[in-house]
Coordinates of N, CA and C in Angstrom, one line a residue:
L1 N 88.5 111.5 112.4 CA 88.3 110.1 112.8 C 87.1 109.9 113.7
V2 N 86.9 110.9 114.6 CA 85.8 110.9 115.5 C 84.5 111.0 114.7
L3 N 84.4 111.9 113.8 CA 83.3 112.1 112.9 C 83.0 110.8 112.1
K4 N 84.1 110.2 111.6 CA 84.0 109.0 110.8 C 83.4 107.9 111.6
R5 N 83.8 107.8 112.9 CA 83.3 106.7 113.8 C 81.8 106.9 114.0
I6 N 81.4 108.2 114.2 CA 80.0 108.5 114.5 C 79.2 108.1 113.2
V7 N 79.7 108.4 112.0 CA 79.0 108.1 110.8 C 78.9 106.6 110.6
D8 N 80.1 105.9 111.0 CA 80.1 104.4 110.9 C 79.0 103.8 111.8
L9 N 79.0 104.3 113.0 CA 78.1 103.7 114.0 C 76.6 104.0 113.6
T10 N 76.3 105.2 113.4 CA 74.9 105.5 113.0 C 74.5 105.0 111.7
G11 N 75.4 105.1 110.7 CA 75.1 104.6 109.4 C 75.0 103.1 109.4
G12 N 75.9 102.4 110.1 CA 75.9 101.0 110.2 C 74.6 100.4 110.8
L13 N 74.2 101.1 111.9 CA 72.9 100.7 112.5 C 71.7 100.9 111.6
A14 N 71.7 102.0 110.9 CA 70.6 102.3 110.0 C 70.6 101.4 108.8
I15 N 71.7 101.1 108.2 CA 71.8 100.1 107.1 C 71.4 98.7 107.6
L16 N 71.8 98.3 108.8 CA 71.5 97.0 109.3 C 70.0 96.9 109.5
A17 N 69.3 98.0 110.0 CA 67.9 98.0 110.2 C 67.2 97.8 108.9
L18 N 67.6 98.6 107.9 CA 67.0 98.5 106.6 C 67.2 97.1 105.9
C19 N 68.4 96.6 106.1 CA 68.7 95.3 105.4 C 68.4 94.1 106.2
S20 N 67.9 94.2 107.4 CA 67.7 93.0 108.2 C 66.7 92.0 107.6
P21 N 65.6 92.5 106.9 CA 64.7 91.5 106.3 C 65.4 90.8 105.1
I22 N 66.3 91.5 104.3 CA 67.0 90.8 103.3 C 68.0 89.8 103.9
M23 N 68.7 90.2 104.9 CA 69.6 89.3 105.6 C 69.0 88.1 106.1
A24 N 67.7 88.2 106.6 CA 67.0 87.1 107.2 C 66.7 86.1 106.0
V25 N 66.3 86.6 104.9 CA 66.0 85.8 103.7 C 67.2 85.1 103.2
I26 N 68.4 85.8 103.1 CA 69.6 85.2 102.7 C 70.0 84.1 103.7
A27 N 69.9 84.3 105.0 CA 70.3 83.3 106.0 C 69.5 82.0 105.7
V28 N 68.2 82.1 105.5 CA 67.4 80.9 105.2 C 67.9 80.3 103.9
L29 N 68.1 81.1 102.9 CA 68.6 80.5 101.6 C 69.9 79.8 101.7
V30 N 70.9 80.4 102.5 CA 72.2 79.8 102.7 C 72.0 78.4 103.4
R31 N 71.1 78.4 104.4 CA 70.9 77.2 105.2 C 70.3 76.1 104.2
L32 N 69.4 76.4 103.3 CA 68.8 75.5 102.4 C 69.7 75.1 101.3
D33 N 70.7 76.0 100.9 CA 71.5 75.8 99.7 C 72.5 74.7 99.9
S34 N 73.2 74.6 101.0 CA 74.2 73.6 101.2 C 74.5 73.3 102.7
P35 N 75.1 72.2 103.0 CA 75.4 71.9 104.4 C 76.5 72.9 104.9
G36 N 76.3 73.3 106.2 CA 77.4 74.1 106.8 C 76.7 75.3 107.5
P37 N 77.5 76.1 108.1 CA 77.0 77.3 108.9 C 76.5 78.4 107.9
I38 N 75.6 79.2 108.4 CA 75.1 80.3 107.6 C 76.2 81.4 107.5
L39 N 76.9 81.7 108.6 CA 77.9 82.7 108.5 C 79.3 82.1 108.4
F40 N 80.1 82.8 107.8 CA 81.5 82.4 107.6 C 82.4 83.5 108.3
T41 N 83.3 83.0 109.2 CA 84.2 84.0 109.8 C 85.6 83.6 109.4
Q42 N 86.4 84.7 109.4 CA 87.8 84.5 109.0 C 88.7 85.6 109.6
E43 N 89.9 85.3 110.0 CA 90.8 86.3 110.6 C 91.2 87.3 109.5
R44 N 91.1 88.5 109.8 CA 91.6 89.6 108.8 C 92.4 90.6 109.6
M45 N 93.2 91.4 108.9 CA 94.1 92.4 109.6 C 93.4 93.7 109.4
G46 N 93.3 94.4 110.6 CA 92.7 95.7 110.6 C 93.7 96.8 110.8
R47 N 93.2 97.9 111.3 CA 94.0 99.1 111.5 C 95.2 98.8 112.4
L48 N 96.3 99.3 112.0 CA 97.6 99.2 112.8 C 98.0 97.7 113.0
G49 N 97.5 96.8 112.1 CA 97.9 95.4 112.2 C 97.1 94.6 113.2
R50 N 96.1 95.1 113.8 CA 95.3 94.4 114.8 C 94.4 93.4 114.0
T51 N 94.3 92.1 114.5 CA 93.5 91.2 113.8 C 92.1 91.1 114.4
F52 N 91.1 90.7 113.6 CA 89.7 90.5 114.0 C 89.1 89.5 113.1
R53 N 87.9 89.0 113.6 CA 87.2 88.0 112.8 C 86.1 88.7 112.0
I54 N 86.2 88.6 110.6 CA 85.2 89.2 109.8 C 84.0 88.3 109.6
F55 N 82.8 88.8 109.4 CA 81.6 88.1 109.2 C 81.2 88.2 107.8
K56 N 80.8 87.1 107.2 CA 80.2 87.1 105.9 C 79.2 86.0 105.8
F57 N 78.2 86.1 104.8 CA 77.4 84.9 104.5 C 78.3 83.9 103.8
R58 N 78.1 82.6 104.2 CA 79.0 81.6 103.6 C 78.6 81.4 102.1
T59 N 79.6 81.5 101.2 CA 79.4 81.4 99.8 C 80.1 80.1 99.2
M60 N 80.9 79.5 100.0 CA 81.7 78.3 99.6 C 81.3 77.1 100.3
V61 N 81.6 75.9 99.8 CA 81.4 74.7 100.5 C 82.1 74.7 101.8
Q62 N 81.7 73.9 102.8 CA 82.3 73.9 104.1 C 83.7 73.3 103.9
D63 N 84.7 73.9 104.7 CA 86.1 73.5 104.6 C 86.7 73.6 103.2
A64 N 86.4 74.7 102.5 CA 86.8 74.8 101.1 C 88.3 74.9 100.9
E65 N 89.0 75.3 102.0 CA 90.5 75.4 101.8 C 91.2 74.3 102.6
A66 N 90.5 73.3 103.0 CA 91.1 72.2 103.8 C 92.3 71.5 103.1
A67 N 92.1 71.3 101.8 CA 93.1 70.6 101.0 C 94.2 71.5 100.5
T68 N 93.8 72.8 100.2 CA 94.7 73.7 99.5 C 95.4 74.7 100.4
G69 N 94.9 75.0 101.6 CA 95.3 76.1 102.4 C 94.8 77.4 101.8
P70 N 95.3 78.6 102.3 CA 94.8 79.9 101.8 C 95.1 80.1 100.4
V71 N 94.1 80.5 99.6 CA 94.3 80.8 98.2 C 93.5 82.1 97.9
W72 N 93.9 82.8 96.8 CA 93.1 84.0 96.4 C 91.7 83.6 96.0
A73 N 90.8 84.5 96.3 CA 89.4 84.2 95.8 C 89.3 84.4 94.3
R74 N 88.5 83.6 93.7 CA 88.3 83.7 92.2 C 86.8 84.1 92.0
P75 N 86.6 85.2 91.4 CA 85.2 85.7 91.2 C 84.3 84.8 90.4
E76 N 84.9 84.1 89.4 CA 84.1 83.3 88.5 C 84.7 81.9 88.4
N77 N 83.9 80.9 88.1 CA 84.3 79.5 87.9 C 85.1 79.0 89.0
D78 N 84.7 79.3 90.2 CA 85.4 78.8 91.4 C 84.6 77.6 91.8
P79 N 85.2 76.4 91.8 CA 84.5 75.2 92.1 C 84.1 75.1 93.6
R80 N 84.7 75.9 94.4 CA 84.4 75.9 95.8 C 83.1 76.6 96.1
L81 N 82.5 77.4 95.2 CA 81.3 78.2 95.4 C 80.1 77.3 95.5
T82 N 79.2 77.6 96.4 CA 77.9 76.9 96.4 C 77.0 77.5 95.3
P83 N 75.9 76.8 94.9 CA 75.0 77.4 93.9 C 74.6 78.8 94.2
L84 N 74.2 79.1 95.4 CA 73.8 80.4 95.8 C 75.0 81.3 96.0
G85 N 76.2 80.8 96.3 CA 77.3 81.6 96.6 C 77.8 82.5 95.5
G86 N 77.7 82.0 94.2 CA 78.1 82.8 93.1 C 77.2 84.1 93.0
F87 N 75.9 83.9 93.2 CA 75.1 85.1 93.2 C 75.4 86.1 94.3
L88 N 75.6 85.5 95.5 CA 75.9 86.4 96.6 C 77.2 87.2 96.4
R89 N 78.2 86.5 95.8 CA 79.4 87.2 95.6 C 79.3 88.3 94.5
R90 N 78.6 88.0 93.4 CA 78.4 88.9 92.3 C 77.7 90.2 92.8
T91 N 76.7 90.0 93.7 CA 75.9 91.1 94.1 C 76.5 91.7 95.4
H92 N 77.5 91.1 96.0 CA 78.2 91.6 97.2 C 77.2 91.5 98.4
L93 N 76.1 90.7 98.3 CA 75.2 90.6 99.4 C 75.9 89.7 100.5
D94 N 76.9 88.9 100.2 CA 77.6 88.1 101.2 C 78.3 89.0 102.2
E95 N 78.5 90.2 101.9 CA 79.2 91.1 102.8 C 78.4 91.9 103.8
L96 N 77.1 91.7 103.7 CA 76.2 92.5 104.6 C 76.5 92.2 106.1
P97 N 76.8 91.0 106.5 CA 77.1 90.8 107.9 C 78.3 91.6 108.4
Q98 N 79.1 92.1 107.5 CA 80.2 93.0 108.0 C 79.7 94.2 108.7
L99 N 78.5 94.5 108.5 CA 77.9 95.7 109.3 C 78.1 95.5 110.8
F100 N 78.1 94.2 111.3 CA 78.4 93.9 112.7 C 79.8 94.3 113.0
N101 N 80.8 94.1 112.1 CA 82.2 94.5 112.3 C 82.3 96.0 112.3
V102 N 81.5 96.7 111.5 CA 81.5 98.2 111.5 C 81.0 98.7 112.9
I103 N 79.8 98.1 113.3 CA 79.2 98.6 114.6 C 80.2 98.3 115.8
M104 N 80.9 97.2 115.7 CA 81.8 96.9 116.8 C 83.1 97.7 116.7
G105 N 83.3 98.5 115.7 CA 84.5 99.3 115.6 C 85.7 98.7 114.9
E106 N 85.5 97.5 114.4 CA 86.7 96.8 113.8 C 86.9 97.2 112.4
M107 N 85.8 97.6 111.7 CA 85.8 98.1 110.3 C 85.1 99.4 110.2
S108 N 85.2 100.0 109.1 CA 84.5 101.2 108.7 C 83.6 101.0 107.6
L109 N 82.7 101.8 107.3 CA 81.8 101.7 106.1 C 82.7 101.8 104.9
V110 N 83.7 102.7 104.9 CA 84.6 102.9 103.8 C 86.0 102.8 104.2
G111 N 86.8 102.1 103.4 CA 88.3 102.0 103.7 C 88.9 100.9 102.8
P112 N 90.1 100.6 102.9 CA 90.7 99.6 102.2 C 90.1 98.2 102.5
R113 N 90.2 97.3 101.6 CA 89.6 95.9 101.8 C 90.5 95.2 102.9
P114 N 89.8 94.6 103.9 CA 90.6 93.9 104.9 C 91.1 92.6 104.3
E115 N 92.4 92.3 104.5 CA 93.0 91.2 104.0 C 93.4 90.2 105.1
R116 N 93.7 89.0 104.7 CA 94.1 87.9 105.6 C 95.6 88.2 106.0
P117 N 95.9 87.9 107.3 CA 97.2 88.2 107.8 C 98.3 87.4 107.0
C118 N 98.0 86.2 106.6 CA 99.0 85.4 105.8 C 99.4 86.1 104.5
F119 N 98.4 86.8 103.9 CA 98.6 87.5 102.6 C 99.3 88.8 102.9
V120 N 98.9 89.5 104.0 CA 99.5 90.8 104.3 C 101.0 90.6 104.5
E121 N 101.4 89.6 105.2 CA 102.8 89.4 105.4 C 103.6 89.2 104.1
Q122 N 103.0 88.5 103.2 CA 103.7 88.4 101.8 C 103.7 89.7 101.1
L123 N 102.6 90.4 101.1 CA 102.4 91.6 100.3 C 103.3 92.7 100.9
V124 N 103.5 92.8 102.2 CA 104.3 93.9 102.8 C 105.8 93.7 102.4
Q125 N 106.2 92.4 102.2 CA 107.6 92.2 101.8 C 107.8 92.4 100.3
S126 N 106.8 92.3 99.5 CA 107.0 92.4 98.1 C 106.5 93.7 97.4
I127 N 105.7 94.4 98.2 CA 105.1 95.7 97.6 C 105.4 96.9 98.5
P128 N 106.3 97.8 98.1 CA 106.6 99.0 98.9 C 105.3 99.7 99.3
A129 N 105.2 100.2 100.5 CA 104.1 101.0 101.0 C 102.8 100.3 101.2
Y130 N 102.8 98.9 101.0 CA 101.6 98.2 101.2 C 101.0 98.4 102.6
D131 N 101.9 98.4 103.6 CA 101.5 98.5 105.0 C 100.9 99.9 105.3
H132 N 101.0 100.9 104.4 CA 100.4 102.2 104.7 C 98.9 102.1 104.7
R133 N 98.3 101.1 104.0 CA 96.9 101.0 104.0 C 96.4 100.6 105.4
L134 N 97.3 100.1 106.3 CA 96.9 99.7 107.6 C 96.8 100.9 108.6
F135 N 97.0 102.1 108.1 CA 96.9 103.3 108.9 C 95.4 103.6 109.2
V136 N 94.5 103.1 108.4 CA 93.1 103.4 108.6 C 92.4 102.0 108.8
K137 N 91.1 102.1 109.3 CA 90.3 100.9 109.4 C 90.0 100.4 108.0
P138 N 89.9 99.1 107.9 CA 89.4 98.5 106.6 C 87.9 98.8 106.5
G139 N 87.5 98.8 105.2 CA 86.1 99.1 105.0 C 85.3 98.0 104.3
M140 N 84.0 98.2 104.4 CA 83.0 97.3 103.6 C 83.2 97.6 102.1
T141 N 83.4 98.8 101.8 CA 83.7 99.2 100.4 C 84.8 100.3 100.5
G142 N 85.4 100.5 99.3 CA 86.5 101.5 99.3 C 86.8 101.9 97.9
L143 N 87.7 102.9 97.8 CA 88.0 103.4 96.5 C 88.6 102.4 95.5
A144 N 89.4 101.5 96.1 CA 90.0 100.4 95.2 C 88.9 99.4 94.8
Q145 N 88.0 99.1 95.8 CA 86.9 98.1 95.5 C 86.0 98.5 94.4
V146 N 85.7 99.8 94.3 CA 84.8 100.3 93.2 C 85.5 100.3 91.9
H147 N 86.8 100.3 91.8 CA 87.5 100.3 90.6 C 87.9 98.9 90.1
Y148 N 88.2 98.0 91.1 CA 88.5 96.6 90.7 C 87.8 95.7 91.7
Q149 N 87.4 94.5 91.2 CA 86.6 93.6 92.0 C 87.5 92.8 92.9
Y150 N 87.9 91.6 92.5 CA 88.7 90.7 93.3 C 90.1 90.7 93.0
D151 N 91.0 90.5 94.0 CA 92.4 90.3 93.8 C 92.6 88.8 93.4
Q152 N 93.3 88.6 92.3 CA 93.6 87.3 91.9 C 95.1 87.1 91.7
S153 N 95.8 88.2 91.8 CA 97.3 88.1 91.7 C 97.9 89.3 92.4
I154 N 99.3 89.2 92.5 CA 100.0 90.3 93.1 C 99.8 91.6 92.2
E155 N 99.8 91.4 90.9 CA 99.6 92.5 90.0 C 98.3 93.2 90.2
D156 N 97.2 92.5 90.5 CA 95.9 93.1 90.9 C 96.1 93.9 92.2
V157 N 96.8 93.4 93.1 CA 97.0 94.1 94.4 C 97.7 95.4 94.2
K158 N 98.8 95.3 93.3 CA 99.5 96.6 93.0 C 98.7 97.6 92.3
R159 N 97.8 97.2 91.4 CA 96.9 98.2 90.8 C 96.0 98.8 91.7
K160 N 95.4 98.0 92.7 CA 94.5 98.5 93.6 C 95.1 99.4 94.7
L161 N 96.4 99.1 95.0 CA 97.1 99.8 96.1 C 97.1 101.3 95.9
R162 N 97.3 101.7 94.7 CA 97.3 103.2 94.4 C 96.0 103.9 94.9
F163 N 94.9 103.2 94.7 CA 93.6 103.7 95.1 C 93.5 103.7 96.6
D164 N 94.0 102.6 97.3 CA 94.0 102.6 98.7 C 94.8 103.7 99.3
L165 N 96.0 103.9 98.8 CA 96.9 105.0 99.3 C 96.3 106.3 99.1
L166 N 95.7 106.5 97.9 CA 95.0 107.8 97.6 C 93.9 108.0 98.7
Y167 N 93.2 107.0 99.0 CA 92.1 107.1 100.0 C 92.7 107.5 101.4
V168 N 93.8 106.8 101.8 CA 94.4 107.1 103.1 C 94.8 108.5 103.1
K169 N 95.4 109.0 102.0 CA 95.9 110.4 102.0 C 94.7 111.5 102.0
R170 N 93.6 111.1 101.3 CA 92.6 112.1 101.2 C 91.3 111.8 101.9
M171 N 91.3 110.9 102.9 CA 90.1 110.5 103.6 C 89.3 111.7 104.1
C172 N 88.1 111.7 103.7 CA 87.1 112.7 104.3 C 85.7 112.2 104.1
L173 N 84.8 112.9 104.7 CA 83.4 112.5 104.7 C 82.8 112.6 103.3
M174 N 83.1 113.6 102.5 CA 82.6 113.8 101.2 C 83.1 112.7 100.3
L175 N 84.3 112.3 100.4 CA 84.9 111.2 99.6 C 84.1 109.9 99.9
D176 N 83.9 109.7 101.2 CA 83.1 108.5 101.6 C 81.7 108.4 101.0
V177 N 81.1 109.6 101.0 CA 79.7 109.6 100.3 C 79.8 109.3 98.9
R178 N 80.8 109.8 98.2 CA 81.0 109.5 96.7 C 81.3 108.0 96.5
I179 N 82.1 107.4 97.4 CA 82.4 106.0 97.3 C 81.2 105.1 97.5
W180 N 80.3 105.5 98.4 CA 79.1 104.8 98.6 C 78.2 104.9 97.4
A181 N 78.1 106.0 96.8 CA 77.3 106.2 95.5 C 77.9 105.3 94.4
W182 N 79.2 105.3 94.3 CA 79.9 104.5 93.3 C 79.6 103.0 93.6
T183 N 79.6 102.6 94.9 CA 79.4 101.3 95.3 C 78.0 100.8 94.8
F184 N 77.0 101.7 95.0 CA 75.7 101.4 94.6 C 75.7 101.1 93.1
L185 N 76.4 101.9 92.3 CA 76.4 101.7 90.8 C 77.1 100.4 90.5
V186 N 78.2 100.0 91.2 CA 78.9 98.8 91.0 C 78.0 97.6 91.3
V187 N 77.3 97.6 92.4 CA 76.4 96.5 92.7 C 75.3 96.4 91.7
V188 N 74.7 97.5 91.2 CA 73.6 97.5 90.3 C 74.1 97.0 88.9
T189 N 75.2 97.5 88.4 CA 75.7 97.2 87.1 C 76.6 96.0 87.0
G190 N 77.2 95.7 88.2 CA 78.2 94.6 88.2 C 79.5 94.9 87.6
R191 N 79.8 96.2 87.3 CA 81.0 96.6 86.7 C 81.7 97.7 87.6
G192 N 83.0 97.7 87.6 CA 83.8 98.7 88.3 C 83.7 100.1 87.7
I193 N 84.0 101.1 88.4 CA 84.0 102.5 87.9 C 85.3 102.7 87.2
K194 N 85.3 103.3 86.0 CA 86.5 103.5 85.2 C 86.8 105.0 85.2

């Protein structure tokens, strides 16, 4: 865990330095694309159930859930997405600000996807062992994320859970390196690893 934190801190700072020009361009484009803030923050559940505020580039219209309350994200044909938001989601560029969460120690570069507390409460009650994924820090990318994109149903969560639990059991630096390589392929091709 100490080695993983060192890699997260040094790797997060290095990636942030490399990606800062891209992030600056995205920030300007988000500002021009639609009214609202550049960054979107939301409460997520981290290691051992601690909550934190996740950072992302805003991809949806402002107050997108005001009328509906919390709903599962839809990767395609989501009317709440801004014109730029669909592209940012497909390429996962909206997640670059999570590097700040990694540097602050709330997230890791690799781990299970951080979920909203309201969904975690439901999922813990309906899916055995779901809470085991909270034994490690959530990640910007992970074994489940490279195999499946977005959760749209409980069945999607169940399919992804086996990869999250496998990661928790076998977590090591070499596996993290492989997951980052797979993540690069997913971003470039737009398809999950099979």
